Short mmCIF file of C-alpha atoms in Angstrom, two decimals:
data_model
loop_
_atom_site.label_atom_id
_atom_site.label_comp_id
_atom_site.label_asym_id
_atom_site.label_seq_id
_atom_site.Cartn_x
_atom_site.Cartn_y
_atom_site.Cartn_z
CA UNK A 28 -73.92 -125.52 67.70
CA UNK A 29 -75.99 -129.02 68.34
CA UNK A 30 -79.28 -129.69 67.20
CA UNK A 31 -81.67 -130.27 69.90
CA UNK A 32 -84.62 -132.66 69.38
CA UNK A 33 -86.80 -130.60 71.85
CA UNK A 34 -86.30 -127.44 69.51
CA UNK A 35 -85.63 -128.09 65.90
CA UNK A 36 -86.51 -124.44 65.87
CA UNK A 37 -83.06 -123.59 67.50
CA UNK A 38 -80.78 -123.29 64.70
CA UNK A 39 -77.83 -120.71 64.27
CA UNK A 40 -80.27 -118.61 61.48
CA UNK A 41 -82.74 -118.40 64.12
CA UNK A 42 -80.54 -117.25 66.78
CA UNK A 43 -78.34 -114.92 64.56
CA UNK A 44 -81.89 -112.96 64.13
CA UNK A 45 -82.88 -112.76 67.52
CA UNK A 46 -79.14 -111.43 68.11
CA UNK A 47 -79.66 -108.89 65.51
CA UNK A 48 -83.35 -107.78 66.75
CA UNK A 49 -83.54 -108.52 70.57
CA UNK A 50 -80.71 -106.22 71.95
CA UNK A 51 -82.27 -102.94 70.70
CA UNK A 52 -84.82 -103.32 73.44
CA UNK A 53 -82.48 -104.05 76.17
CA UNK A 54 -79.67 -102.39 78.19
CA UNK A 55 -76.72 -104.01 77.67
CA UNK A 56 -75.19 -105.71 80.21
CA UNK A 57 -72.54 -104.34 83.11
CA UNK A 58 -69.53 -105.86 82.41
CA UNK A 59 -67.05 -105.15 86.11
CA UNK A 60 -63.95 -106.02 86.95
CA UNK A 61 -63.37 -106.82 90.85
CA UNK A 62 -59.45 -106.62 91.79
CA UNK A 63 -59.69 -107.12 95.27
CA UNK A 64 -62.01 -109.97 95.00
CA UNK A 65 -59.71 -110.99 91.87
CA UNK A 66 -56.94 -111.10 94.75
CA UNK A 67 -58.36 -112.79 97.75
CA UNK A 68 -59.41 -115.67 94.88
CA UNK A 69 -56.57 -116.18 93.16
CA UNK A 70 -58.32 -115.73 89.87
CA UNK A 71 -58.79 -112.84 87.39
CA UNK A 72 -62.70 -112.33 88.12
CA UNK A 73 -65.14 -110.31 86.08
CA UNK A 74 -68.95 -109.84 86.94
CA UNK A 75 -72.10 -109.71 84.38
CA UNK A 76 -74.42 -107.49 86.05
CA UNK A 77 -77.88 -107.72 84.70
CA UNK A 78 -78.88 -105.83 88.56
CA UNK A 79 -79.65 -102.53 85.82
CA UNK A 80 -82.03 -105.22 83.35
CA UNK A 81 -84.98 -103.38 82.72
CA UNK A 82 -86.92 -104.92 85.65
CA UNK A 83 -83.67 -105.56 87.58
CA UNK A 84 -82.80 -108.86 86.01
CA UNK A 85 -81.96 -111.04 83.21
CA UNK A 86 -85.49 -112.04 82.77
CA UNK A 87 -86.21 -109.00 80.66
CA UNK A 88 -84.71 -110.47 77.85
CA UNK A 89 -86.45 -113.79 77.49
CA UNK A 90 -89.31 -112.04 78.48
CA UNK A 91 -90.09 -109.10 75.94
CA UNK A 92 -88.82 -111.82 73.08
CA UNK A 93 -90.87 -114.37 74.08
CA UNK A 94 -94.00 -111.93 74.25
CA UNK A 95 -93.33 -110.22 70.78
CA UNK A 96 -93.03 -113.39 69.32
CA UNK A 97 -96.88 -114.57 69.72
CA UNK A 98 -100.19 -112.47 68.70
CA UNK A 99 -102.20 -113.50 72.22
CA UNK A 100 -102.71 -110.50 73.99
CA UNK A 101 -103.90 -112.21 77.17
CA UNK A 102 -100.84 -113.26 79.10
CA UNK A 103 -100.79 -116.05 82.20
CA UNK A 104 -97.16 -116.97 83.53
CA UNK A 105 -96.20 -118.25 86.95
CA UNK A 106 -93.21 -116.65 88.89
CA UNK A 107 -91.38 -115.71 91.85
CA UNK A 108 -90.72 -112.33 90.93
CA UNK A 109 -87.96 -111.89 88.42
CA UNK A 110 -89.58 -113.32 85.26
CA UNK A 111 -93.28 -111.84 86.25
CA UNK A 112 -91.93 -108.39 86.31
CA UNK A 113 -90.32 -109.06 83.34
CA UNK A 114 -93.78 -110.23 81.97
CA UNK A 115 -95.58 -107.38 83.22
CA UNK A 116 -93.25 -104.55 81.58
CA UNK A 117 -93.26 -106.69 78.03
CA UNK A 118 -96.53 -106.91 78.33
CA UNK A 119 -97.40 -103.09 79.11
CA UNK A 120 -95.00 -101.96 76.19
CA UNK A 121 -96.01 -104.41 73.78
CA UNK A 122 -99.87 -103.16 74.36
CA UNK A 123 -100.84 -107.11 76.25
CA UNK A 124 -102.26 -108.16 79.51
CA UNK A 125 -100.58 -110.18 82.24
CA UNK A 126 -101.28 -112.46 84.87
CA UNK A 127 -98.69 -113.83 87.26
CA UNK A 128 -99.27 -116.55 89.49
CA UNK A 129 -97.09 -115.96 91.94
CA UNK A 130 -96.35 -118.15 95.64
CA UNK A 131 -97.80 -116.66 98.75
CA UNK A 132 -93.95 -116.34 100.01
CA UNK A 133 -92.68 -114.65 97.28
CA UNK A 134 -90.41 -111.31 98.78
CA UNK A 135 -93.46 -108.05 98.84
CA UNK A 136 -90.88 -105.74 96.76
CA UNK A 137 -91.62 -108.46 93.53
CA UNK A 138 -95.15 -108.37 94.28
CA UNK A 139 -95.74 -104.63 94.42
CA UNK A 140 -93.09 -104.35 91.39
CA UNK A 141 -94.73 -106.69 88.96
CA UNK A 142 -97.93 -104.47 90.09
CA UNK A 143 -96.74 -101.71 89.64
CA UNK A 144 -95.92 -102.52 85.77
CA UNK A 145 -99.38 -103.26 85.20
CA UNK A 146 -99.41 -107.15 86.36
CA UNK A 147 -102.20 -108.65 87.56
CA UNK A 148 -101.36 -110.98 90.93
CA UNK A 149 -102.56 -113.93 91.75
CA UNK A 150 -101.31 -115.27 94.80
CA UNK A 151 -101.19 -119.05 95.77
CA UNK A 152 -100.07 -121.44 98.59
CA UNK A 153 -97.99 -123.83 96.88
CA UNK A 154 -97.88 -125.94 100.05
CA UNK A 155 -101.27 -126.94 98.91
CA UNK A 156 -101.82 -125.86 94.93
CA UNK A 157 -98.28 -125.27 92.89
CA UNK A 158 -97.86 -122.18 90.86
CA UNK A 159 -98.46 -124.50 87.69
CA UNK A 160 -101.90 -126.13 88.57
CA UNK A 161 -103.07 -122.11 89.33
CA UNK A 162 -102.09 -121.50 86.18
CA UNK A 163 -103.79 -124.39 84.76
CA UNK A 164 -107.04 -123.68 86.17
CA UNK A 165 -106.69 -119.87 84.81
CA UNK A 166 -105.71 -121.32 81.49
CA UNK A 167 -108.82 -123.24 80.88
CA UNK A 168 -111.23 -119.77 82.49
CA UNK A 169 -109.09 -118.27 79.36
CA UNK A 170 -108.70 -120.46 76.72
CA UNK A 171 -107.41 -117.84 74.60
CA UNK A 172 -104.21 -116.71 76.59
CA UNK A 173 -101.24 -117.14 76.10
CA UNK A 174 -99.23 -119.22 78.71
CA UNK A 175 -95.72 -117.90 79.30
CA UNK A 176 -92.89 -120.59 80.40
CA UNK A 177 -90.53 -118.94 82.18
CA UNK A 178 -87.90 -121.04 81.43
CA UNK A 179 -88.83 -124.31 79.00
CA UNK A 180 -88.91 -122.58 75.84
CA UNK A 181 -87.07 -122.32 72.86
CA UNK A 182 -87.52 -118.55 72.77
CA UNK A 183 -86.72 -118.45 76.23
CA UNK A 184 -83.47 -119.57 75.88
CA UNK A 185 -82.66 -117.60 72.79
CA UNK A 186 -83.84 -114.65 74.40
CA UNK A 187 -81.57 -115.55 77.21
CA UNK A 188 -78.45 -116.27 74.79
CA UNK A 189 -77.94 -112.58 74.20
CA UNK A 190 -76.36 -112.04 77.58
CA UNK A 191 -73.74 -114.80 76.48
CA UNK A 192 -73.38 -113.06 73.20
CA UNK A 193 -72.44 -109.45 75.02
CA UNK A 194 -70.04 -111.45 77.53
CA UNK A 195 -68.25 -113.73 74.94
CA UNK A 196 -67.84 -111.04 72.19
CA UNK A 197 -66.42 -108.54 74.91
CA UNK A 198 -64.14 -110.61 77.49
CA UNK A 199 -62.30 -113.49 76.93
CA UNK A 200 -63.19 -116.04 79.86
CA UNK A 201 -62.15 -119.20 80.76
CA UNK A 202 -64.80 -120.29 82.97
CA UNK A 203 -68.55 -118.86 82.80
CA UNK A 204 -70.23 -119.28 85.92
CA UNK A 205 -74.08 -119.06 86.09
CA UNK A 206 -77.14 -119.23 88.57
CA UNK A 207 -79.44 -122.27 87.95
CA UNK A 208 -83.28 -122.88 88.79
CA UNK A 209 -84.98 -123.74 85.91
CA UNK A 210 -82.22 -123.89 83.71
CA UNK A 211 -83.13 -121.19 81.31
CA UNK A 212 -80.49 -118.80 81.62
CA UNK A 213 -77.64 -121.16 81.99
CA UNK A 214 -79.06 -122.99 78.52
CA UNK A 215 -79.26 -119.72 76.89
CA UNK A 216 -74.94 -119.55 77.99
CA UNK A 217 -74.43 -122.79 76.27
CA UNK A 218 -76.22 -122.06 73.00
CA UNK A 219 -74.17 -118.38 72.83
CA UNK A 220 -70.82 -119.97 73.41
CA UNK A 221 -71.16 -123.12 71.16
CA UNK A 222 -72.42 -120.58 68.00
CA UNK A 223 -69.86 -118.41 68.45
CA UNK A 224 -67.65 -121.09 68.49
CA UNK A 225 -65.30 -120.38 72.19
CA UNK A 226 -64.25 -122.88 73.92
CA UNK A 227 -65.58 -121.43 77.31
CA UNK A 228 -66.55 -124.17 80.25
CA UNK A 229 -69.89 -123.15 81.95
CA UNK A 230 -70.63 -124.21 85.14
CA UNK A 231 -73.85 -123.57 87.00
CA UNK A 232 -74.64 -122.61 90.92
CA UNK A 233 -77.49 -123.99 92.08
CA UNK A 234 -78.80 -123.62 95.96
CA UNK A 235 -78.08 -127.06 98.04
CA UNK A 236 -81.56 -126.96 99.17
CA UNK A 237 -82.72 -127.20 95.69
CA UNK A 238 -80.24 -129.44 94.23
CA UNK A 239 -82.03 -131.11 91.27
CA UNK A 240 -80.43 -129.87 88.53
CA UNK A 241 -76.83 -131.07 90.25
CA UNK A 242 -78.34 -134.25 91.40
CA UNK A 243 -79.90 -134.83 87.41
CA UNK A 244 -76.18 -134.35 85.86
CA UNK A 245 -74.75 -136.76 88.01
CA UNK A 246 -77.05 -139.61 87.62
CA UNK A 247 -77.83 -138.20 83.89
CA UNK A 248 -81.03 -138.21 84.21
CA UNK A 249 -83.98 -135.33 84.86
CA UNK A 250 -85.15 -135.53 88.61
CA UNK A 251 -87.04 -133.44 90.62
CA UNK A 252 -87.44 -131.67 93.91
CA UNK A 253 -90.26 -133.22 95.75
CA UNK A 254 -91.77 -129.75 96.46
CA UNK A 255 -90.68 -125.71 96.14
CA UNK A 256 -87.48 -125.69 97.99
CA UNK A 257 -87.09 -123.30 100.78
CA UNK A 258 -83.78 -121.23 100.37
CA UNK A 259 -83.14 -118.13 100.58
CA UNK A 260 -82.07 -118.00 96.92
CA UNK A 261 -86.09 -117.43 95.64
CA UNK A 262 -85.78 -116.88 92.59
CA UNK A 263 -84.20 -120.51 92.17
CA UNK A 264 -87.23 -121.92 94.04
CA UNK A 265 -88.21 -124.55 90.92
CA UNK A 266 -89.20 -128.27 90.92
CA UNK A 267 -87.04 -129.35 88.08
CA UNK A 268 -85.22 -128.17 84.95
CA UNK A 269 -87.18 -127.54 81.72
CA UNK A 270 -86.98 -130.60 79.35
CA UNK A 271 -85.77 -128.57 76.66
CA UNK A 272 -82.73 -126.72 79.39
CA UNK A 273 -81.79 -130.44 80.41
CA UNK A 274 -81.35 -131.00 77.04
CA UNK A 275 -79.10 -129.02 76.42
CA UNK A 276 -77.56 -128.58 79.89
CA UNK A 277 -76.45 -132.32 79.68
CA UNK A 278 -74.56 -131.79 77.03
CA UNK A 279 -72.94 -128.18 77.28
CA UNK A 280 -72.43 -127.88 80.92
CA UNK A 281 -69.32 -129.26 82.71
CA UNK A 282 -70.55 -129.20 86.18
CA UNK A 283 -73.60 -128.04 88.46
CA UNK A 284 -72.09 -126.68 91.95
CA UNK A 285 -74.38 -126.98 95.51
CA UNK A 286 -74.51 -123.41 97.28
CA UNK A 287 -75.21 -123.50 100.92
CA UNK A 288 -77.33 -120.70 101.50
CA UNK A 289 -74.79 -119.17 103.82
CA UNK A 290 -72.61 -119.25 101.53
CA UNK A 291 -75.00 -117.29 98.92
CA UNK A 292 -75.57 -114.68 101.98
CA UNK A 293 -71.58 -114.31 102.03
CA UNK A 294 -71.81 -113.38 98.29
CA UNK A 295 -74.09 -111.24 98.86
CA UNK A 296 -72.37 -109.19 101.21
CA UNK A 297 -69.32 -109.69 99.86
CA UNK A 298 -70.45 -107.98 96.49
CA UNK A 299 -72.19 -105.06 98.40
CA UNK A 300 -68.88 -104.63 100.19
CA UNK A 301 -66.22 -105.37 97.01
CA UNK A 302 -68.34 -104.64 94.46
CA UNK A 303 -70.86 -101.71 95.55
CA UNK A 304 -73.65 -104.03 94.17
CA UNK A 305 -76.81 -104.77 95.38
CA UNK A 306 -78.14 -108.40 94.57
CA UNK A 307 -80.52 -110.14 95.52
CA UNK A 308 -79.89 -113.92 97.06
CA UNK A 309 -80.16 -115.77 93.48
CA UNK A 310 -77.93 -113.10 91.48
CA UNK A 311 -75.20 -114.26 94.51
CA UNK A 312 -75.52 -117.91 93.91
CA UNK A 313 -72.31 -117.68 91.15
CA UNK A 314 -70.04 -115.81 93.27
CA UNK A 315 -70.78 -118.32 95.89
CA UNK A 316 -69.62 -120.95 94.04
CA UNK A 317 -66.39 -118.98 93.65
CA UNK A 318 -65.92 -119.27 97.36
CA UNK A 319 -66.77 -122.45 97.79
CA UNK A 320 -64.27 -124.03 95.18
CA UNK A 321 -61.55 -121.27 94.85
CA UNK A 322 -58.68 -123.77 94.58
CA UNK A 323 -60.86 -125.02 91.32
CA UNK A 324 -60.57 -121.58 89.86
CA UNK A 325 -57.42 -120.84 90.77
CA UNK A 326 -55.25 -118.81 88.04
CA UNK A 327 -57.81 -118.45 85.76
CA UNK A 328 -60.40 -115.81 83.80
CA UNK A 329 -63.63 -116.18 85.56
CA UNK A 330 -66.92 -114.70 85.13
CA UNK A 331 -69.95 -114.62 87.20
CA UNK A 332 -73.41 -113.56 85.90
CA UNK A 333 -74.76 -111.94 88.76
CA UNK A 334 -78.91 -112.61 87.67
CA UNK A 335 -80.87 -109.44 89.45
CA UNK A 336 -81.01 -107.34 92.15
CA UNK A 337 -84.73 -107.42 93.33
CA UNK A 338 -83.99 -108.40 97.08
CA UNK A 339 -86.48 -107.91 99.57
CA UNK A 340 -85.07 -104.71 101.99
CA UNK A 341 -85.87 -106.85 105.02
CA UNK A 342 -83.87 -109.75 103.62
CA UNK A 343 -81.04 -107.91 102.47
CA UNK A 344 -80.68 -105.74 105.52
CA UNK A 345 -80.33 -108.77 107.69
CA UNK A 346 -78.23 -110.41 105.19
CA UNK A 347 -75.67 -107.69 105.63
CA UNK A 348 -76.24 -107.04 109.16
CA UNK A 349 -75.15 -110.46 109.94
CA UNK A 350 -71.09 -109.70 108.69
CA UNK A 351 -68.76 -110.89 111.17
#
């Protein structure tokens, strides 16, 4: 496992304990074979399902670690959905308060959810103030909170490395594929496979319309979307990668693949149909890389973390309506 100058705090002790602490507050992850996708591929594929997370996605796990881990009991994050729920129902269990900033576009079922487990909303039009300068301005109104990074965080990413624990000590894969926005989960993939020693490639999906992350690992160096980026993968809907999930993306990740975002809608379906899943857009984004490089897979053990299943019902029922 590297060393990363970003996080001297991530060293194998450190994430051995969070291995043997974090999972007794979690569900383990659905681990599901698909044979006819498997045959239409050409490839022996498996899916990580975090769609039955507590809070419907992987963000649970970062979440309640990275919450249990300080003593504020004020809480301000920004979010699209995924990682404020999470917030909110780490927050309510671990006796805290939370605030989510969250876009004035996010999908209403992540709204009323993170609501509903006891978050606090604040809504803003990042066409004019970004989720992070909302959360600046409630920082200083609170000095004393805590400000929760959703993604740029060593915790974060340890948090996040027990999903590639459960997958690597269970299945033996060839290729891991992985949703990107921030770069959290994906970073949390690399650390997992490089302590436990496999020899695993990981390759990240990222939507085209939000292509950063791609565009940074080919010129090798951290660049950023000029705004949010509309596609209809939301919960991918970040500026840049963290500085601490570049780190360590440029060095454990073998390649970043663009997702059209009709290609993430044919995931989507295609999983409902194959798979009897419901995802939302961004837990789609690794299957879609699947079908846009099959020949690149071709023969071999593939897994795709499918991320969450908190899809708007208006979104997903005209996702599936439109099947050929």
């Amino acid at each position: 496992m590297h060393r990363y100058d970003l996080a001297p705090e991530l060293t194998p002790a450190y994430v051995e304990e969070v291995w043997h602490r974090l999972p007794r507050h979690l569900r383990p992850t659905l681990l599901l074979p698909i044979p006819r996708l498997s045959e239409a591929l050409g490839c022996q594929l498996l899916l990580a399902s975090e769609t039955f997370q507590y809070t419907g996605s992987f963000k649970f796990r970062a979440a309640y670690h990275l919450l249990a881990s300080v003593p504020q009991r004020q809480i301000i994050t920004a979010s699209s959905g995924n990682f404020g729920q999470a917030v909110a129902y780490a927050a309510r269990l671990l006796g805290k308060e939370a605030t989510i900033v969250m876009p004035s576009t996010a999908a209403r079922v992540k709204i009323e959810a993170v609501q509903a487990y006891g978050g606090r909303v604040e809504l803003t039009d990042v066409r004019r103030v970004s989720r992070q300068e909302r959360v600046a301005e409630l920082a200083r109104e609170v000095p004393e909170a805590f400000i929760a990074p959703a993604y740029d965080d060593y915790r974060v990413v340890t948090g996040n490395s027990t999903l590639g624990q459960e997958i690597l000590r269970q299945a033996e894969v060839d290729v891991l594929l992985v949703p990107v926005g921030g770069g959290g989960l994906i970073s949390g993939q690399v650390i997992a496979r490089d302590l436990l020693g496999h020899s695993t490639r990981i390759v990240g999906a990222e939507p085209l319309p939000g292509n950063d992350a791609a565009r940074s690992l080919r010129s090798g160096q951290l660049l950023s979307n000029g705004m949010e980026p509309e596609t209809v993968a939301d919960g991918a809907r970040t500026l840049s990668l963290g500085r601490l999930n570049w780190e360590i993306i440029r060095q454990g990740v073998e390649e970043i693949i663009e997702v059209p975002d009709e290609v993430t809608l044919e995931a989507l379906r295609r999983l409902f149909l194959l798979a009897n899943l419901k995802v939302e857009p961004t837990g789609a984004l690794a299957l879609g890389a699947l079908l846009l490089q099959p020949e690149r897979f071709r023969g071999q053990r593939v897994c795709c973390i499918v991320s969450g299943g908190n899809v708007d019902p208006a979104v997903y029922a005209q996702a599936l309506s439109a099947w050929p």
